[in-house]
Short mmCIF file of C-alpha atoms in Angstrom, two decimals:
data_model
loop_
_atom_site.label_atom_id
_atom_site.label_comp_id
_atom_site.label_asym_id
_atom_site.label_seq_id
_atom_site.Cartn_x
_atom_site.Cartn_y
_atom_site.Cartn_z
CA MET A 112 108.44 85.85 114.37
CA GLY A 113 106.43 84.10 111.64
CA THR A 114 103.31 84.96 109.66
CA ARG A 115 101.55 83.86 106.47
CA LYS A 116 99.38 86.34 104.64
CA ARG A 117 98.01 86.07 101.13
CA LYS A 118 97.23 89.66 100.17
CA LYS A 119 97.63 92.16 102.98
CA VAL A 120 100.79 93.34 104.66
CA LEU A 121 100.79 93.19 108.41
CA LEU A 122 100.24 96.60 109.96
CA MET A 123 100.78 96.89 113.62
CA ILE A 124 102.40 100.26 113.51
CA LEU A 125 99.79 102.10 115.53
CA THR A 126 100.82 99.94 118.42
CA ILE A 127 103.65 102.29 118.89
CA ILE A 128 101.35 105.26 118.83
CA CYS A 129 98.97 103.78 121.35
CA VAL A 130 101.55 102.06 123.51
CA LEU A 131 104.90 103.78 123.13
CA ILE A 132 104.80 106.97 121.07
CA ILE A 133 101.95 109.31 121.97
CA GLY A 134 103.00 111.58 124.77
CA SER A 135 106.73 111.13 124.25
CA GLY A 136 109.14 113.10 126.37
CA SER A 137 109.09 115.99 123.92
CA TYR A 138 105.52 116.89 124.94
CA THR A 139 104.08 118.30 128.11
CA TYR A 140 101.25 116.77 130.06
CA TYR A 141 99.12 119.68 128.83
CA LEU A 142 99.67 118.65 125.22
CA TRP A 143 98.90 115.07 126.14
CA HIS A 144 95.53 116.21 127.47
CA MET A 145 94.75 117.61 124.02
CA VAL A 146 94.26 114.04 122.79
CA THR A 147 92.05 112.89 125.66
CA SER A 148 88.97 112.88 123.46
CA THR A 149 90.77 110.80 120.84
CA VAL A 150 91.80 108.23 123.43
CA ALA A 151 88.20 108.03 124.63
CA ASN A 152 86.99 107.49 121.07
CA ILE A 153 89.33 104.58 120.41
CA GLU A 154 88.56 102.69 123.62
CA GLU A 155 86.89 99.30 123.23
CA ASN A 156 86.17 97.41 126.42
CA ILE A 157 86.08 93.64 126.74
CA ASP A 158 84.23 91.71 129.40
CA ARG A 159 87.02 90.94 131.85
CA ASP A 160 89.19 92.75 134.38
CA LYS A 161 92.26 90.63 133.72
CA SER A 162 93.40 87.56 131.85
CA GLU A 163 92.51 84.21 133.40
CA LYS A 164 96.22 83.45 133.13
CA ARG A 165 97.03 86.28 135.56
CA LEU A 166 96.75 85.95 139.32
CA GLU A 167 96.61 89.72 139.80
CA LYS A 168 95.78 92.77 137.70
CA ILE A 169 98.62 94.68 136.03
CA ASN A 170 100.16 97.41 138.19
CA PHE A 171 101.82 99.95 135.91
CA LYS A 172 103.28 101.97 138.76
CA GLU A 173 105.23 98.91 139.90
CA GLY A 174 106.43 98.26 136.36
CA ASP A 175 104.73 94.91 135.85
CA PRO A 176 105.70 93.42 132.47
CA ILE A 177 102.75 93.42 130.09
CA THR A 178 101.55 91.83 126.87
CA VAL A 179 99.80 93.57 124.00
CA LEU A 180 98.07 91.73 121.16
CA LEU A 181 98.25 93.62 117.89
CA MET A 182 95.43 92.83 115.52
CA GLY A 183 95.44 93.95 111.90
CA ILE A 184 91.83 93.83 110.76
CA ASP A 185 90.83 93.34 107.15
CA ASN A 186 87.17 94.31 106.91
CA PRO A 187 85.95 94.38 103.29
CA ALA A 188 82.91 96.47 102.46
CA GLY A 189 79.67 94.70 103.31
CA GLN A 190 81.17 92.49 106.01
CA LYS A 191 80.07 93.09 109.57
CA ARG A 192 83.28 91.97 111.26
CA GLY A 193 85.93 90.82 108.79
CA ARG A 194 88.98 88.79 109.81
CA SER A 195 92.20 89.38 111.67
CA ASP A 196 94.67 89.56 108.81
CA SER A 197 97.66 89.62 111.14
CA LEU A 198 98.28 88.90 114.81
CA ILE A 199 101.40 89.88 116.74
CA LEU A 200 101.90 89.43 120.45
CA LEU A 201 104.25 91.89 122.13
CA THR A 202 105.71 91.32 125.57
CA ILE A 203 107.09 94.48 127.17
CA ASN A 204 109.41 94.40 130.18
CA PRO A 205 110.47 97.78 131.61
CA HIS A 206 112.96 96.17 134.01
CA SER A 207 115.06 94.72 131.20
CA GLU A 208 114.16 97.59 128.85
CA SER A 209 113.22 95.10 126.18
CA MET A 210 110.39 93.93 124.00
CA HIS A 211 109.71 90.52 122.45
CA MET A 212 107.57 90.01 119.35
CA VAL A 213 105.97 86.88 117.94
CA SER A 214 103.79 86.86 114.86
CA ILE A 215 101.12 84.18 114.65
CA PRO A 216 100.62 82.81 111.14
CA ARG A 217 97.09 83.61 110.08
CA ASP A 218 96.41 80.04 108.92
CA THR A 219 97.52 78.48 112.23
CA TYR A 220 95.37 75.45 113.02
CA THR A 221 94.19 75.80 116.59
CA LYS A 222 91.26 75.61 118.98
CA ILE A 223 88.94 78.60 118.62
CA LYS A 224 88.13 79.26 122.27
CA GLY A 225 84.49 79.93 122.98
CA SER A 226 83.35 77.84 120.03
CA TRP A 227 83.34 74.16 119.16
CA LYS A 228 85.69 74.67 116.23
CA THR A 229 89.31 73.93 115.51
CA ASP A 230 90.14 76.22 112.63
CA LYS A 231 92.49 78.89 111.28
CA ILE A 232 93.20 81.34 114.07
CA ASN A 233 92.25 84.33 111.93
CA HIS A 234 88.69 82.96 111.79
CA ALA A 235 88.30 83.63 115.52
CA TYR A 236 87.68 87.31 114.87
CA ALA A 237 85.01 86.61 112.25
CA ILE A 238 83.25 84.22 114.64
CA GLY A 239 83.52 86.00 117.97
CA GLY A 240 85.36 89.28 117.54
CA THR A 241 88.10 90.68 119.74
CA GLU A 242 87.43 88.62 122.85
CA MET A 243 87.37 85.27 121.04
CA THR A 244 90.60 86.16 119.25
CA ILE A 245 92.29 87.04 122.54
CA ARG A 246 91.19 83.80 124.20
CA SER A 247 92.34 81.75 121.20
CA VAL A 248 95.78 83.39 121.25
CA GLU A 249 96.08 82.78 124.99
CA ASN A 250 95.19 79.14 124.46
CA LEU A 251 97.69 78.72 121.63
CA LEU A 252 100.66 80.37 123.36
CA ASP A 253 99.70 79.69 126.99
CA VAL A 254 100.50 83.34 127.74
CA PRO A 255 98.16 86.05 129.09
CA VAL A 256 96.96 88.79 126.77
CA ASP A 257 96.65 91.91 128.90
CA TYR A 258 95.83 94.49 126.26
CA PHE A 259 95.01 94.68 122.58
CA VAL A 260 95.43 97.25 119.84
CA LYS A 261 93.20 96.70 116.83
CA VAL A 262 94.22 98.44 113.61
CA ASN A 263 92.51 98.99 110.29
CA MET A 264 94.91 97.45 107.77
CA LYS A 265 94.13 100.12 105.18
CA SER A 266 95.98 102.75 107.22
CA PHE A 267 99.48 101.39 106.49
CA LYS A 268 100.56 103.91 103.85
CA GLU A 269 99.16 106.81 105.85
CA ILE A 270 101.16 105.85 108.93
CA VAL A 271 104.45 105.49 107.08
CA ASP A 272 103.97 108.81 105.33
CA THR A 273 103.01 110.54 108.59
CA VAL A 274 106.34 109.61 110.19
CA GLY A 275 108.18 110.81 107.07
CA GLY A 276 108.93 107.42 105.55
CA VAL A 277 111.13 104.64 106.91
CA GLU A 278 114.70 103.39 106.47
CA VAL A 279 115.36 99.68 105.88
CA ASN A 280 118.35 97.50 105.00
CA ASN A 281 117.33 95.46 101.97
CA ASP A 282 119.18 92.15 101.52
CA LEU A 283 117.56 91.14 98.21
CA ASP A 284 117.68 92.95 94.86
CA PHE A 285 114.21 92.77 93.27
CA THR A 286 111.67 94.67 91.19
CA TYR A 287 108.03 94.63 92.22
CA TYR A 288 105.16 96.48 90.53
CA SER A 289 107.70 98.29 88.32
CA VAL A 290 109.61 99.60 91.35
CA HIS A 291 113.26 98.54 91.77
CA TYR A 292 114.46 97.75 95.30
CA PRO A 293 118.29 97.44 95.19
CA LYS A 294 120.31 95.91 97.98
CA GLY A 295 121.40 98.24 100.74
CA ARG A 296 119.92 101.08 102.76
CA LEU A 297 116.59 102.29 101.37
CA HIS A 298 114.24 105.12 102.25
CA LEU A 299 110.64 104.12 101.60
CA ASP A 300 107.47 106.18 101.49
CA GLY A 301 104.12 104.63 102.40
CA GLU A 302 103.34 103.11 99.00
CA ARG A 303 106.80 101.61 98.53
CA ALA A 304 106.92 100.35 102.11
CA LEU A 305 103.60 98.59 101.55
CA ARG A 306 104.88 96.83 98.44
CA TYR A 307 108.26 96.09 100.02
CA SER A 308 106.47 94.37 102.89
CA ARG A 309 104.03 92.51 100.65
CA MET A 310 106.42 90.96 98.10
CA ARG A 311 106.90 87.21 98.29
CA SER A 312 106.90 85.80 94.75
CA LYS A 313 110.40 87.02 93.83
CA ASP A 314 112.06 85.93 97.08
CA PRO A 315 113.60 82.41 97.12
CA ARG A 316 112.83 82.33 100.85
CA GLY A 317 109.14 82.73 100.09
CA ASP A 318 107.00 83.81 103.01
CA PHE A 319 109.92 83.85 105.44
CA GLY A 320 111.63 86.50 103.33
CA ARG A 321 108.48 88.57 103.42
CA GLN A 322 108.35 88.21 107.20
CA ILE A 323 111.87 89.65 107.43
CA ARG A 324 110.83 92.70 105.44
CA GLN A 325 107.68 93.14 107.50
CA ARG A 326 109.70 93.09 110.71
CA GLN A 327 112.08 95.67 109.25
CA VAL A 328 109.23 98.04 108.49
CA ILE A 329 107.65 97.61 111.92
CA GLU A 330 110.92 98.26 113.74
CA ALA A 331 111.67 101.25 111.50
CA ILE A 332 108.32 102.83 112.33
CA ILE A 333 108.83 102.15 116.03
CA GLN A 334 112.13 104.02 115.98
CA LYS A 335 110.97 106.79 113.64
CA GLY A 336 107.68 107.38 115.41
CA ALA A 337 109.29 107.51 118.82
CA ASN A 338 111.27 110.57 117.71
CA ILE A 339 108.38 112.70 116.47
CA SER A 340 109.15 116.25 117.63
CA SER A 341 106.72 118.38 115.61
CA ILE A 342 103.37 119.32 117.12
CA THR A 343 101.94 119.27 113.59
CA LYS A 344 103.13 115.69 113.05
CA PHE A 345 101.85 114.79 116.48
CA GLY A 346 98.42 116.09 115.52
CA GLU A 347 98.47 114.16 112.25
CA MET A 348 99.33 110.97 114.10
CA VAL A 349 96.52 111.52 116.58
CA LYS A 350 94.07 111.89 113.69
CA VAL A 351 95.25 108.64 112.12
CA VAL A 352 94.83 106.88 115.45
CA GLU A 353 91.30 108.16 115.94
CA ASN A 354 90.21 106.95 112.52
CA ASN A 355 91.88 103.54 112.49
CA VAL A 356 92.44 102.14 115.99
CA LYS A 357 90.53 100.46 118.82
CA THR A 358 92.13 99.42 122.13
CA ASN A 359 91.29 98.56 125.73
CA LEU A 360 94.16 100.76 126.92
CA THR A 361 92.79 103.77 128.78
CA PHE A 362 94.18 107.29 128.83
CA ASP A 363 95.87 106.63 132.18
CA ASP A 364 97.26 103.29 130.95
CA MET A 365 98.87 104.96 127.96
CA TRP A 366 100.35 107.70 130.07
CA GLU A 367 101.89 105.18 132.48
CA ILE A 368 103.28 103.14 129.59
CA GLN A 369 104.74 106.24 127.97
CA SER A 370 106.33 107.25 131.26
CA ASN A 371 107.69 103.92 132.44
CA TYR A 372 107.86 101.48 129.52
CA LYS A 373 109.04 103.46 126.48
CA ASP A 374 112.70 102.40 126.80
CA ALA A 375 111.62 98.84 125.94
CA ARG A 376 111.73 99.81 122.26
CA LYS A 377 115.54 99.97 122.47
CA ASN A 378 115.87 96.18 122.51
CA ILE A 379 113.51 94.14 120.35
CA GLU A 380 113.78 90.36 120.07
CA GLN A 381 111.89 88.37 117.45
CA HIS A 382 110.43 84.88 117.78
CA LYS A 383 109.15 82.66 114.99
CA ILE A 384 106.54 79.93 115.20
CA GLU A 385 107.94 77.06 113.18
CA GLY A 386 105.61 74.68 111.39
CA LYS A 387 104.46 73.35 108.06
CA SER A 388 101.46 73.52 105.76
CA LYS A 389 99.07 70.61 105.71
CA GLU A 390 95.90 69.93 103.76
CA ILE A 391 92.93 68.87 105.91
CA LYS A 392 89.66 68.08 104.15
CA GLY A 393 90.58 70.22 101.17
CA THR A 394 91.82 73.24 103.14
CA TYR A 395 95.44 74.17 103.80
CA TYR A 396 96.41 75.00 107.39
CA TYR A 397 99.64 75.95 109.13
CA ILE A 398 100.47 73.28 111.73
CA PRO A 399 102.84 74.62 114.43
CA ASP A 400 105.74 72.47 115.53
CA LYS A 401 104.84 71.48 119.10
CA GLU A 402 108.36 71.64 120.49
CA ASN A 403 109.03 75.02 118.92
CA LEU A 404 105.69 76.34 120.15
CA ARG A 405 106.56 75.22 123.68
CA THR A 406 109.93 76.98 123.44
CA VAL A 407 108.37 80.22 122.21
CA SER A 408 105.75 80.07 124.96
CA ASN A 409 108.35 79.62 127.68
CA GLU A 410 110.54 82.42 126.30
CA LEU A 411 107.58 84.80 126.38
CA LYS A 412 106.67 83.73 129.92
CA LYS A 413 110.22 84.26 131.07
CA HIS A 414 110.22 87.73 129.56
CA ILE A 415 107.07 88.77 131.44
CA GLU A 416 108.36 87.10 134.61
CA ILE A 417 105.85 84.25 134.79
CA ASN A 418 107.50 81.22 136.32
CA ASN A 419 105.31 78.27 135.31
CA LYS A 420 106.57 76.61 132.14
CA THR A 421 104.41 75.26 129.34
CA PRO A 422 104.50 71.44 129.58
#
């Protein structure tokens, strides 16, 4: 999984809430109904029944593998729409009880579907919102996007603190913003997790080192959040969701995913889009390696049981 971000840390944690956590086995269906209004408030419909890359609509009861696009939105004050600061595509297969993740570098040079432009993929959201972003990701990876979860990037610290902090294995001794992060197992609260995920300047691996730390935090929240057992914590998480998330997953969709897909979190495989930076007319872009992009595309297709390979 690869991503390039200048200032913000990727936050796709509420994915787990919307897709895998809420309504975990510890809670009754009655308790699940308590959040019906919240689910209704976070729904955002897009103008299509299914992806053009799907022959048929998803059938949750049959356990069809699905894809979920996670969008971290950075929307500064005064801007109508903002930009997608981070994009991660999840493929979830209940048959193999596994999940694949690929992060799309924000500066990826690609066709912005629905416009005449070839530009950085994170500009798709500023130009045409959720739907244009989805279509551009589908075009880049040649994989259907079935669902999306859109998250306010400012909610990162709140999410980590709500689950009681996260545990990570740090492989680099460094100090960042006067906080020392020694090698080994660390427990991080929201503020420290944010900085841990953001640091790049002191890592000889540069952005790739930061990507490793970001993946660690995401996986830690997936595992920690999936084990929430307190009704109080559950309520806090619901509140965070209502204030910071939009998705086209319905109440029934989430319930089916919780019931039939939650074991996918046990096995998570990462993919990275290889490439290099290139200056074009005074602007730096991330140019994906075509062969690597084809390989990633075919791995994702295989995981969601689509047979046609990307040429």
